[in-house]
Amino acid sequence: AELCRAEYPTWAKYVLWSMAEIALIGADIQEVIGSAIAIQILSRGVLPLWAGVIITASDCFLFLFLENYGVRKLEAMFAVLIATMGLSFAWTFGETKPSGKQLMIGILLPRLSSKTIRQAVGVVGCVIMPHNVFLHSALVQSRKIDPKRKSRVQEALNYYLIESSVALFISFMINLFVTTVFAKGFYGTEKANNIGLVNAGQYLQEKFGGGLLPILYIWGIGLLAAGQSSTITGTYAGQFI
């Protein structure tokens, strides 16, 4: 965002700024609603969707207040939310017991049928988001280094490279878990066209049950962690933009 402001003419800066903010709002809407749906699931319907939206918006600002105590505190909270999300979706993945052989074939030889184009576009959209473009490049500047010392700058960039690579790998694994669970649970069924965040957990519960914990609530916890993390990072990215 800073480079755009420094390098582009005034008219282009405002066009880029408007596009980035619109994209951010579009991304944030689905994240807030996803979190609200998770709250509705975990409260067994006691809290309606509008209450979940208010709770999500409120705690988003509350968590962002942690930045006053240092960016590291905020990053630690993101790590907890992402770990919770990863464990929840990994648990769901384990409960559905997908074919390891088919999974490896799909990873090594990816292919799309005409029926899955919309889902593929959706996956691209949920990975290339404003907070991935603007927030990550801004956070590297939060490292307290002397910009005149090339070795220190290079060290910060190296650590950022490791950090972003790990983050992308975790993101890949979470997307893999969710996509695989939905493929195992719904592909080729009559319910496939009616699946959404609201009813996915219930359908998974009906199909696979759940061992120690019901899949519905594992799904709800993962969805809540995903919604909270994405809402906060999206709002935080907006401040940098």
Short mmCIF file of C-alpha atoms in Angstrom, two decimals:
data_model
loop_
_atom_site.label_atom_id
_atom_site.label_comp_id
_atom_site.label_asym_id
_atom_site.label_seq_id
_atom_site.Cartn_x
_atom_site.Cartn_y
_atom_site.Cartn_z
CA ALA A 1 0.00 0.00 0.00
CA GLU A 2 2.87 2.39 0.81
CA LEU A 3 4.61 1.59 -2.47
CA CYS A 4 1.40 2.24 -4.41
CA ARG A 5 1.05 5.61 -2.72
CA ALA A 6 4.69 6.50 -3.43
CA GLU A 7 4.92 5.31 -7.05
CA TYR A 8 1.54 5.87 -8.75
CA PRO A 9 -0.11 9.13 -9.88
CA THR A 10 -2.91 10.51 -7.69
CA TRP A 11 -5.82 9.17 -9.79
CA ALA A 12 -4.33 5.64 -9.84
CA LYS A 13 -3.73 5.72 -6.08
CA TYR A 14 -7.39 6.45 -5.38
CA VAL A 15 -8.57 3.78 -7.84
CA LEU A 16 -6.29 1.17 -6.23
CA TRP A 17 -7.32 2.26 -2.73
CA SER A 18 -11.03 1.99 -3.61
CA MET A 19 -10.57 -1.44 -5.21
CA ALA A 20 -8.61 -2.73 -2.19
CA GLU A 21 -11.22 -1.49 0.29
CA ILE A 22 -14.13 -2.95 -1.73
CA ALA A 23 -12.31 -6.30 -1.95
CA LEU A 24 -11.64 -6.17 1.79
CA ILE A 25 -15.29 -5.44 2.61
CA GLY A 26 -16.39 -8.31 0.32
CA ALA A 27 -13.98 -10.67 2.07
CA ASP A 28 -14.90 -9.46 5.56
CA ILE A 29 -18.66 -9.94 5.03
CA GLN A 30 -18.32 -13.69 4.50
CA GLU A 31 -15.85 -13.99 7.40
CA VAL A 32 -18.16 -12.22 9.86
CA ILE A 33 -21.17 -14.26 8.74
CA GLY A 34 -19.13 -17.50 8.95
CA SER A 35 -18.19 -16.67 12.53
CA ALA A 36 -21.82 -15.79 13.34
CA ILE A 37 -22.97 -19.16 11.92
CA ALA A 38 -20.40 -20.92 14.14
CA ILE A 39 -21.72 -19.07 17.21
CA GLN A 40 -25.26 -20.11 16.26
CA ILE A 41 -24.16 -23.77 15.92
CA LEU A 42 -22.23 -23.84 19.21
CA SER A 43 -25.06 -22.13 21.10
CA ARG A 44 -27.51 -24.70 19.65
CA GLY A 45 -29.50 -21.94 17.98
CA VAL A 46 -29.98 -19.87 21.15
CA LEU A 47 -28.02 -16.98 19.62
CA PRO A 48 -29.47 -15.92 16.23
CA LEU A 49 -27.33 -14.87 13.28
CA TRP A 50 -27.60 -11.13 13.98
CA ALA A 51 -26.37 -11.65 17.57
CA GLY A 52 -23.39 -13.62 16.24
CA VAL A 53 -22.54 -10.76 13.85
CA ILE A 54 -22.60 -8.23 16.72
CA ILE A 55 -20.44 -10.50 18.93
CA THR A 56 -17.93 -11.07 16.11
CA ALA A 57 -17.65 -7.36 15.28
CA SER A 58 -17.27 -6.44 18.96
CA ASP A 59 -14.61 -9.00 19.86
CA CYS A 60 -12.73 -8.14 16.65
CA PHE A 61 -12.10 -4.62 17.96
CA LEU A 62 -11.38 -6.00 21.43
CA PHE A 63 -8.70 -8.36 20.11
CA LEU A 64 -7.18 -5.64 17.89
CA PHE A 65 -6.72 -3.61 21.08
CA LEU A 66 -3.94 -6.09 21.88
CA GLU A 67 -1.77 -4.25 19.35
CA ASN A 68 -1.30 -1.56 21.99
CA TYR A 69 0.75 -4.15 23.90
CA GLY A 70 2.85 -5.00 20.84
CA VAL A 71 2.36 -6.70 17.48
CA ARG A 72 3.79 -9.95 18.91
CA LYS A 73 0.80 -10.28 21.28
CA LEU A 74 -1.57 -10.00 18.32
CA GLU A 75 0.46 -12.49 16.30
CA ALA A 76 0.41 -14.94 19.23
CA MET A 77 -3.39 -14.72 19.32
CA PHE A 78 -3.55 -15.38 15.56
CA ALA A 79 -1.35 -18.45 16.13
CA VAL A 80 -3.77 -19.79 18.78
CA LEU A 81 -6.80 -19.26 16.51
CA ILE A 82 -5.10 -20.87 13.52
CA ALA A 83 -3.93 -23.82 15.64
CA THR A 84 -7.50 -24.31 16.92
CA MET A 85 -8.84 -24.15 13.38
CA GLY A 86 -6.21 -26.60 12.10
CA LEU A 87 -6.82 -29.13 14.89
CA SER A 88 -10.61 -28.95 14.48
CA PHE A 89 -10.56 -29.51 10.74
CA ALA A 90 -7.86 -32.20 11.09
CA TRP A 91 -10.10 -34.00 13.61
CA THR A 92 -13.03 -33.80 11.18
CA PHE A 93 -10.71 -35.10 8.43
CA GLY A 94 -9.75 -38.07 10.63
CA GLU A 95 -13.38 -38.88 11.47
CA THR A 96 -14.42 -39.08 7.80
CA LYS A 97 -11.52 -41.47 6.93
CA PRO A 98 -10.87 -40.46 3.29
CA SER A 99 -8.81 -42.62 0.92
CA GLY A 100 -5.12 -41.75 1.30
CA LYS A 101 -4.33 -43.13 -2.16
CA GLN A 102 -7.00 -41.02 -3.89
CA LEU A 103 -5.89 -37.97 -1.90
CA MET A 104 -2.25 -38.31 -3.06
CA ILE A 105 -3.36 -38.83 -6.68
CA GLY A 106 -5.48 -35.66 -6.42
CA ILE A 107 -2.57 -33.64 -5.02
CA LEU A 108 0.00 -34.89 -7.55
CA LEU A 109 -2.34 -34.95 -10.59
CA PRO A 110 -4.96 -32.26 -10.01
CA ARG A 111 -7.89 -32.22 -12.41
CA LEU A 112 -11.20 -30.41 -12.64
CA SER A 113 -14.53 -31.51 -14.03
CA SER A 114 -17.00 -28.97 -15.41
CA LYS A 115 -19.00 -29.36 -12.17
CA THR A 116 -16.16 -28.11 -9.96
CA ILE A 117 -15.14 -24.88 -11.73
CA ARG A 118 -17.16 -22.73 -9.30
CA GLN A 119 -15.55 -24.41 -6.29
CA ALA A 120 -12.08 -23.97 -7.80
CA VAL A 121 -12.67 -20.25 -8.33
CA GLY A 122 -13.92 -20.06 -4.73
CA VAL A 123 -10.72 -21.68 -3.42
CA VAL A 124 -8.55 -19.22 -5.39
CA GLY A 125 -10.66 -16.36 -4.02
CA CYS A 126 -10.27 -17.50 -0.41
CA VAL A 127 -6.47 -17.78 -0.74
CA ILE A 128 -5.63 -14.59 -2.66
CA MET A 129 -7.24 -12.10 -0.28
CA PRO A 130 -6.44 -8.48 0.62
CA HIS A 131 -4.93 -9.38 3.98
CA ASN A 132 -2.55 -11.83 2.28
CA VAL A 133 -1.45 -9.14 -0.17
CA PHE A 134 -1.29 -6.09 2.12
CA LEU A 135 -1.00 -7.33 5.71
CA HIS A 136 1.91 -9.74 5.34
CA SER A 137 4.06 -7.22 3.51
CA ALA A 138 3.25 -4.60 6.17
CA LEU A 139 4.04 -6.86 9.15
CA VAL A 140 7.65 -7.39 8.04
CA GLN A 141 8.15 -3.67 8.75
CA SER A 142 7.07 -4.18 12.36
CA ARG A 143 10.46 -5.78 13.05
CA LYS A 144 12.66 -3.31 14.90
CA ILE A 145 15.76 -3.19 12.73
CA ASP A 146 18.16 -0.56 11.47
CA PRO A 147 17.27 -0.14 7.77
CA LYS A 148 20.78 1.18 7.09
CA ARG A 149 22.32 -2.17 8.01
CA LYS A 150 21.92 -4.49 5.03
CA SER A 151 22.59 -7.64 7.04
CA ARG A 152 19.78 -6.83 9.50
CA VAL A 153 17.35 -6.06 6.67
CA GLN A 154 18.27 -9.35 4.96
CA GLU A 155 17.81 -11.21 8.25
CA ALA A 156 14.30 -9.75 8.65
CA LEU A 157 13.43 -10.74 5.07
CA ASN A 158 14.75 -14.27 5.64
CA TYR A 159 12.62 -14.72 8.76
CA TYR A 160 9.62 -13.27 6.93
CA LEU A 161 10.17 -15.76 4.09
CA ILE A 162 10.15 -18.64 6.60
CA GLU A 163 7.11 -17.23 8.41
CA SER A 164 5.05 -16.70 5.25
CA SER A 165 6.04 -20.14 3.87
CA VAL A 166 4.91 -21.85 7.08
CA ALA A 167 1.67 -19.81 7.05
CA LEU A 168 0.95 -20.79 3.43
CA PHE A 169 1.68 -24.46 4.16
CA ILE A 170 -0.72 -24.45 7.13
CA SER A 171 -3.31 -22.68 4.95
CA PHE A 172 -2.83 -25.38 2.28
CA MET A 173 -3.32 -28.16 4.85
CA ILE A 174 -6.50 -26.58 6.27
CA ASN A 175 -7.94 -26.12 2.77
CA LEU A 176 -6.97 -29.73 2.01
CA PHE A 177 -8.77 -31.01 5.12
CA VAL A 178 -11.96 -29.07 4.39
CA THR A 179 -12.05 -29.87 0.66
CA THR A 180 -11.39 -33.58 1.30
CA VAL A 181 -14.07 -33.82 4.00
CA PHE A 182 -16.65 -32.19 1.72
CA ALA A 183 -15.62 -34.37 -1.23
CA LYS A 184 -15.91 -37.55 0.87
CA GLY A 185 -19.16 -36.46 2.47
CA PHE A 186 -21.09 -34.89 -0.38
CA TYR A 187 -19.63 -35.49 -3.85
CA GLY A 188 -22.15 -37.19 -6.13
CA THR A 189 -24.99 -37.00 -3.60
CA GLU A 190 -28.33 -35.22 -3.92
CA LYS A 191 -27.39 -32.96 -1.00
CA ALA A 192 -24.30 -31.61 -2.76
CA ASN A 193 -26.11 -28.63 -4.31
CA ASN A 194 -27.60 -27.55 -0.99
CA ILE A 195 -24.51 -27.63 1.23
CA GLY A 196 -23.45 -24.42 2.97
CA LEU A 197 -21.80 -23.37 6.21
CA VAL A 198 -25.13 -23.54 8.07
CA ASN A 199 -26.00 -27.16 7.31
CA ALA A 200 -22.61 -28.76 6.48
CA GLY A 201 -21.87 -29.69 10.10
CA GLN A 202 -25.31 -31.26 10.56
CA TYR A 203 -25.00 -33.32 7.37
CA LEU A 204 -21.49 -34.46 8.36
CA GLN A 205 -22.86 -35.43 11.77
CA GLU A 206 -25.64 -37.50 10.18
CA LYS A 207 -23.24 -39.25 7.80
CA PHE A 208 -20.18 -39.85 9.97
CA GLY A 209 -21.48 -39.37 13.53
CA GLY A 210 -18.52 -38.67 15.74
CA GLY A 211 -16.38 -40.55 18.21
CA LEU A 212 -15.39 -38.76 21.38
CA LEU A 213 -16.94 -35.45 20.28
CA PRO A 214 -19.81 -34.88 17.78
CA ILE A 215 -18.53 -33.73 14.38
CA LEU A 216 -21.10 -30.91 14.39
CA TYR A 217 -19.37 -29.17 17.30
CA ILE A 218 -15.85 -29.88 16.04
CA TRP A 219 -16.95 -28.25 12.78
CA GLY A 220 -18.43 -25.31 14.74
CA ILE A 221 -15.21 -24.74 16.72
CA GLY A 222 -13.10 -24.80 13.54
CA LEU A 223 -15.51 -22.47 11.78
CA LEU A 224 -15.48 -20.05 14.73
CA ALA A 225 -11.68 -19.97 14.86
CA ALA A 226 -11.53 -19.47 11.08
CA GLY A 227 -14.11 -16.68 11.13
CA GLN A 228 -12.53 -14.87 14.07
CA SER A 229 -9.00 -15.10 12.68
CA SER A 230 -10.04 -13.97 9.19
CA THR A 231 -12.21 -11.11 10.47
CA ILE A 232 -9.42 -9.74 12.66
CA THR A 233 -6.73 -10.08 9.98
CA GLY A 234 -9.03 -8.49 7.40
CA THR A 235 -9.79 -5.53 9.66
CA TYR A 236 -6.11 -5.21 10.55
CA ALA A 237 -5.18 -5.21 6.85
CA GLY A 238 -7.68 -2.40 6.32
CA GLN A 239 -5.77 -0.22 8.77
CA PHE A 240 -2.56 -0.66 6.79
CA ILE A 241 -4.35 0.03 3.51
#
